[in-house]
Amino acid sequence: MRKLLLLLFFCPVSSPVKHTLKFFFTGSTGISDFPQFVGAAEVDHMQLASCDSNKKIKPKQDWVKKIIRSDRQQLDWYKEECFVIQPNFFKATIDHLMKRFNQSGGVHILQRMSGCEWDDETNEVNGFMQFGYDGEDFIAFDVQNLAWIAMKPQGVTTKLRWDADKAGIRHYENYLTQICPEWLKKYLDYGRSSLLRTDLPSVSLLQKTSSSPVSCHATGFYPNSAVMFWRKDGEELYEDVNHGENLPNHDGSFQMSVDLNISSVPPEDWGGYECVFQLSGKKNKIFTRLDKDPIRTNSEGLSYTTNPATVVIAVVVVAVVVAVVGFIF
């Protein structure tokens, strides 16, 4: 039996990486048995902590607990933001928007994503803040020009009112360009064993049936920034190729796949095709040659995964993060 050709090039090099710290806040009305306000924080797609209007802060990583114990300022900030400032702000804003849109009742949701991105090589910092209302983009903060941008006509009134609040604009500028990057660097330092690690994946060829596309599936890699593609005779393919999503695993690693339609590829030409995986900014590559023998199929009684222990999609990622990211992306 021919074996799957798997070549690893171990030539590690240092490369610039952009790290992000994001805060997700969601206020709602009309939803029974659900907190009116919930929040979550994440660094590089790893959830740090969550909180809600029931006055509970839940660290998700051991090193986050260490930060909270050693830095009273951060604990006080989270308590004030999660239990006082943001719940009151979100409730007042939802009430205001419901009146403006002539909404007398029902379920309404206001969401905010804010944070910063830091390039560890150039030291460049980019802050961002965006609001969504009832599942649609509503208004965003332009950090460069220190002004709000209405993302739909109904947001113009809010833009004019918030633009006039000069103290609020200065506060957001300081928060996004000074406080956020400082905290991001602190988190990276405390959590470097998990946040700054590099894990290469296991790669498998999967196929549902003999006539289905062949899926090149990589799982267990970290960080989540990676590229994977099919190529023929050294040239990347764009036709008959379908790229899947980059999805989280339950253990904090990630998985992704890229499908190749082989309906028009005769078996004797398979040897010229290979799947390439590479973590962004790294030189390490994994080449997986298209070969019939190693392909795993449903007909073999196998699930459409490589390793059930690591491939299971992390559906237990906090629901608030999923809901918030939905309206933005």
Coordinates of C-alpha atoms in Angstrom, one line a residue:
M1 CA 0.0 0.0 0.0
R2 CA 1.3 3.4 -0.9
K3 CA 1.7 5.7 2.0
L4 CA 0.5 9.3 2.3
L5 CA 3.4 11.5 1.3
L6 CA 3.9 14.0 4.2
L7 CA 6.8 16.3 4.0
L8 CA 7.6 18.8 6.8
F9 CA 10.1 21.6 6.3
F10 CA 11.3 22.6 9.8
C11 CA 12.8 26.0 9.2
P12 CA 11.4 28.2 12.0
V13 CA 11.9 31.9 11.6
S14 CA 10.7 34.8 13.6
S15 CA 8.0 36.8 11.9
P16 CA 5.8 39.7 12.7
V17 CA 2.4 38.8 14.2
K18 CA -0.6 41.0 14.7
H19 CA -2.4 40.3 18.0
T20 CA -5.9 41.5 18.9
L21 CA -7.8 42.1 22.1
K22 CA -11.6 42.3 21.7
F23 CA -14.4 43.1 24.0
F24 CA -18.0 42.0 23.2
F25 CA -20.9 43.6 24.9
T26 CA -24.6 42.7 24.3
G27 CA -27.7 44.3 25.8
S28 CA -31.1 43.0 25.2
T29 CA -34.8 43.5 26.0
G30 CA -37.7 41.2 25.7
I31 CA -35.8 37.9 26.2
S32 CA -36.9 36.0 29.3
D33 CA -34.6 33.9 31.4
F34 CA -31.5 35.7 29.9
P35 CA -29.4 38.4 31.4
Q36 CA -30.2 41.9 30.0
F37 CA -26.4 42.4 29.7
V38 CA -23.6 40.1 28.9
G39 CA -19.9 40.6 28.0
A40 CA -16.9 38.7 27.0
A41 CA -13.2 39.4 26.3
E42 CA -10.8 37.5 24.0
V43 CA -7.2 37.7 22.9
D44 CA -6.2 36.2 19.5
H45 CA -9.5 34.3 19.4
M46 CA -9.0 32.8 22.9
Q47 CA -11.7 33.7 25.3
L48 CA -10.4 35.3 28.5
A49 CA -13.5 36.0 30.6
S50 CA -17.2 36.6 30.5
C51 CA -19.6 38.6 32.7
D52 CA -23.3 39.4 32.9
S53 CA -25.8 41.6 34.7
N54 CA -26.2 39.0 37.4
K55 CA -22.9 40.4 38.7
K56 CA -20.7 37.4 37.8
I57 CA -17.2 37.6 36.3
K58 CA -16.0 34.2 35.0
P59 CA -12.3 33.9 34.0
K60 CA -11.8 31.2 31.4
Q61 CA -8.0 30.8 31.7
D62 CA -5.9 30.2 34.8
W63 CA -3.5 33.0 33.9
V64 CA -6.5 35.4 33.7
K65 CA -7.3 34.5 37.3
K66 CA -3.7 35.4 38.2
I67 CA -4.0 38.8 36.5
I68 CA -7.2 39.6 38.3
R69 CA -5.7 38.6 41.7
S70 CA -2.5 40.6 41.1
D71 CA -4.0 43.7 39.4
R72 CA -6.7 45.3 41.4
Q73 CA -7.2 48.0 38.8
Q74 CA -8.2 45.5 36.2
L75 CA -10.7 43.8 38.5
D76 CA -12.2 47.1 39.4
W77 CA -12.5 48.1 35.7
Y78 CA -14.3 44.8 34.8
K79 CA -16.7 45.2 37.7
E80 CA -17.5 48.8 36.9
E81 CA -17.9 48.1 33.1
C82 CA -19.9 44.9 33.5
F83 CA -22.1 45.8 36.5
V84 CA -22.6 49.5 36.2
I85 CA -21.5 51.6 33.2
Q86 CA -22.3 49.3 30.3
P87 CA -25.6 47.8 31.6
N88 CA -26.9 51.3 32.2
F89 CA -25.6 52.6 28.9
F90 CA -27.0 49.7 26.9
K91 CA -30.4 49.9 28.6
A92 CA -30.7 53.7 28.0
T93 CA -29.6 53.3 24.4
I94 CA -32.0 50.5 23.6
D95 CA -34.9 52.5 25.1
H96 CA -33.8 55.6 23.0
L97 CA -33.6 53.5 19.8
M98 CA -36.9 51.8 20.4
K99 CA -38.6 55.2 20.7
R100 CA -36.9 56.6 17.6
F101 CA -37.9 53.6 15.5
N102 CA -41.4 53.5 17.0
Q103 CA -40.9 50.1 18.5
S104 CA -43.3 49.5 21.4
G105 CA -42.1 46.0 22.4
G106 CA -40.6 42.8 21.2
V107 CA -37.1 41.5 21.3
H108 CA -34.3 44.0 20.6
I109 CA -30.6 43.6 20.9
L110 CA -27.8 46.2 21.0
Q111 CA -24.2 44.9 20.5
R112 CA -20.8 46.4 20.7
M113 CA -17.4 45.0 19.6
S114 CA -14.4 47.1 20.6
G115 CA -10.7 46.5 21.0
C116 CA -7.3 46.9 19.3
E117 CA -4.8 45.2 17.1
W118 CA -1.0 45.4 17.8
D119 CA 1.8 44.6 15.4
D120 CA 4.6 43.2 17.5
E121 CA 7.2 44.2 14.9
T122 CA 6.2 47.7 13.8
N123 CA 4.5 48.5 17.2
E124 CA 1.6 49.9 15.1
V125 CA -1.7 50.0 17.0
N126 CA -5.2 50.1 15.4
G127 CA -8.3 50.6 17.6
F128 CA -11.8 49.8 16.6
M129 CA -15.4 50.0 18.0
Q130 CA -18.6 49.2 16.3
F131 CA -22.2 48.9 17.3
G132 CA -25.0 46.8 15.9
Y133 CA -28.7 47.0 16.5
D134 CA -31.2 44.2 15.9
G135 CA -28.6 42.2 13.9
E136 CA -27.5 45.0 11.6
D137 CA -24.4 47.3 11.6
F138 CA -25.4 50.6 13.1
I139 CA -22.6 52.9 13.9
A140 CA -18.7 52.7 14.2
F141 CA -16.0 54.9 15.7
D142 CA -13.3 56.3 13.4
V143 CA -10.3 56.4 15.6
Q144 CA -8.1 58.2 13.0
N145 CA -10.5 61.1 12.6
L146 CA -12.1 61.0 16.0
A147 CA -15.7 60.9 14.7
W148 CA -18.6 58.4 14.5
I149 CA -19.6 56.9 11.2
A150 CA -23.3 56.1 10.6
M151 CA -23.5 52.7 8.9
K152 CA -27.2 53.2 8.0
P153 CA -29.4 56.2 7.6
Q154 CA -31.1 55.6 11.0
G155 CA -27.7 56.1 12.7
V156 CA -27.1 59.7 11.5
T157 CA -29.0 61.2 14.5
T158 CA -26.9 59.1 16.9
K159 CA -23.7 60.1 15.1
L160 CA -24.4 63.8 15.4
R161 CA -25.3 63.4 19.1
W162 CA -22.2 61.3 19.9
D163 CA -19.9 63.5 17.8
A164 CA -21.0 66.5 20.0
D165 CA -19.8 64.6 23.1
K166 CA -16.1 65.6 23.0
A167 CA -15.4 64.2 26.4
G168 CA -16.7 60.8 25.3
I169 CA -14.6 60.9 22.1
R170 CA -11.5 61.6 24.1
H171 CA -12.4 58.8 26.4
Y172 CA -12.8 56.3 23.6
E173 CA -9.6 57.5 21.9
N174 CA -7.6 56.9 25.1
Y175 CA -9.3 53.5 25.7
L176 CA -8.6 52.2 22.2
T177 CA -5.1 53.6 21.6
Q178 CA -3.6 53.6 25.1
I179 CA -5.4 51.3 27.6
C180 CA -6.3 48.5 25.2
P181 CA -2.7 48.0 23.7
E182 CA -1.2 48.1 27.2
W183 CA -3.6 45.4 28.4
L184 CA -3.1 43.4 25.3
K185 CA 0.7 43.3 25.9
K186 CA 0.1 42.3 29.5
Y187 CA -2.2 39.5 28.5
L188 CA 0.3 38.2 26.0
D189 CA 3.0 38.2 28.6
Y190 CA 0.9 36.4 31.2
G191 CA -0.6 33.9 28.8
R192 CA 2.4 33.4 26.5
S193 CA 2.6 29.7 27.0
S194 CA -0.8 29.3 25.3
L195 CA -1.2 32.5 23.3
L196 CA 2.3 32.6 21.7
R197 CA 2.6 28.9 21.0
T198 CA 2.9 27.4 17.5
D199 CA 1.2 24.0 16.8
L200 CA 1.3 22.2 13.5
P201 CA -1.7 20.2 12.5
S202 CA -2.4 16.6 11.5
V203 CA -3.6 16.5 7.9
S204 CA -5.8 13.9 6.3
L205 CA -7.6 13.4 3.0
L206 CA -11.4 12.8 3.4
Q207 CA -14.1 11.8 1.0
K208 CA -17.8 11.2 1.7
T209 CA -18.3 9.0 -1.3
S210 CA -16.2 7.9 -4.3
S211 CA -17.8 10.6 -6.4
S212 CA -17.5 13.4 -3.8
P213 CA -14.8 16.0 -3.8
V214 CA -11.6 15.1 -1.8
S215 CA -11.3 17.3 1.3
C216 CA -7.9 18.1 2.6
H217 CA -8.5 18.5 6.3
A218 CA -6.0 20.0 8.9
T219 CA -6.8 20.0 12.6
G220 CA -4.9 20.9 15.8
F221 CA -3.0 23.9 14.6
Y222 CA -2.5 27.2 16.4
P223 CA -2.6 30.1 16.0
N224 CA -5.7 30.3 13.7
S225 CA -4.0 32.3 11.0
A226 CA -3.1 29.8 8.3
V227 CA -3.4 29.1 4.6
M228 CA -4.3 25.9 2.9
F229 CA -4.8 25.2 -0.8
W230 CA -4.6 22.6 -3.6
R231 CA -2.0 22.8 -6.3
K232 CA -1.2 20.9 -9.5
D233 CA 2.4 20.5 -10.7
G234 CA 3.5 23.3 -8.3
E235 CA 0.8 25.8 -9.4
E236 CA -2.0 26.8 -7.0
L237 CA -5.4 25.8 -8.2
Y238 CA -8.4 28.2 -8.1
E239 CA -11.0 26.3 -10.2
D240 CA -12.8 23.3 -8.8
V241 CA -11.6 24.2 -5.3
N242 CA -13.8 25.2 -2.3
H243 CA -12.3 26.6 0.8
G244 CA -14.0 25.8 4.1
E245 CA -14.1 28.0 7.2
N246 CA -11.4 28.2 9.9
L247 CA -13.2 26.6 12.9
P248 CA -12.3 26.2 16.6
N249 CA -11.7 22.9 18.3
H250 CA -12.7 22.2 21.9
D251 CA -9.1 22.3 23.0
G252 CA -8.4 25.8 21.8
S253 CA -6.7 24.7 18.5
F254 CA -8.3 25.2 15.1
Q255 CA -9.3 23.2 12.0
M256 CA -9.8 24.0 8.4
S257 CA -10.4 22.2 5.1
V258 CA -10.2 22.8 1.4
D259 CA -12.1 20.6 -1.1
L260 CA -10.9 19.5 -4.6
N261 CA -13.4 18.4 -7.2
I262 CA -11.8 15.4 -8.9
S263 CA -14.7 14.4 -11.2
S264 CA -12.7 15.4 -14.2
V265 CA -9.3 14.2 -13.0
P266 CA -8.3 10.8 -14.3
P267 CA -6.6 8.5 -11.6
E268 CA -3.3 8.5 -13.5
D269 CA -3.0 12.3 -13.1
W270 CA -3.6 12.3 -9.3
G271 CA 0.1 12.2 -8.6
G272 CA 0.4 15.8 -9.8
Y273 CA -2.0 17.1 -7.2
E274 CA -1.1 18.0 -3.6
C275 CA -2.5 19.9 -0.7
V276 CA -0.4 22.6 1.0
F277 CA -0.8 23.8 4.6
Q278 CA 1.2 26.7 6.1
L279 CA 0.8 28.8 9.2
S280 CA 0.8 32.5 8.3
G281 CA 4.2 34.1 8.7
K282 CA 6.0 30.7 9.2
K283 CA 8.2 28.8 6.8
N284 CA 7.0 25.3 8.0
K285 CA 4.8 23.7 5.3
I286 CA 3.0 20.4 5.1
F287 CA 2.5 18.8 1.7
T288 CA -0.1 16.1 1.3
R289 CA -0.1 14.3 -2.1
L290 CA -3.4 13.2 -3.6
D291 CA -3.4 9.5 -3.3
K292 CA -6.3 7.0 -3.3
D293 CA -5.1 4.6 -0.5
P294 CA -4.9 7.1 2.4
I295 CA -8.3 8.7 1.7
R296 CA -10.8 8.1 4.5
T297 CA -14.4 7.7 3.4
N298 CA -17.8 7.2 5.0
S299 CA -17.9 3.8 3.4
E300 CA -15.2 2.7 5.8
G301 CA -17.5 3.4 8.7
L302 CA -15.5 6.5 9.7
S303 CA -17.0 9.9 10.6
Y304 CA -16.1 12.8 8.4
T305 CA -13.3 13.9 10.8
T306 CA -9.6 13.1 11.3
N307 CA -9.4 12.8 15.0
P308 CA -12.6 12.9 17.1
A309 CA -10.7 14.0 20.1
T310 CA -9.4 17.1 18.4
V311 CA -11.7 17.9 15.5
V312 CA -15.0 18.3 17.3
I313 CA -16.2 21.8 16.6
A314 CA -16.3 23.9 19.8
V315 CA -20.0 24.5 19.9
V316 CA -19.6 25.3 23.6
V317 CA -17.8 28.5 22.9
V318 CA -19.7 31.1 24.8
A319 CA -23.0 31.9 23.0
V320 CA -22.6 35.6 23.5
V321 CA -19.4 35.7 21.4
V322 CA -21.1 33.8 18.6
A323 CA -24.1 36.1 18.6
V324 CA -22.0 39.3 18.7
V325 CA -19.7 38.3 16.0
G326 CA -22.6 37.3 13.8
F327 CA -23.8 40.9 13.2
I328 CA -20.3 42.2 12.5
F329 CA -18.9 39.6 10.2

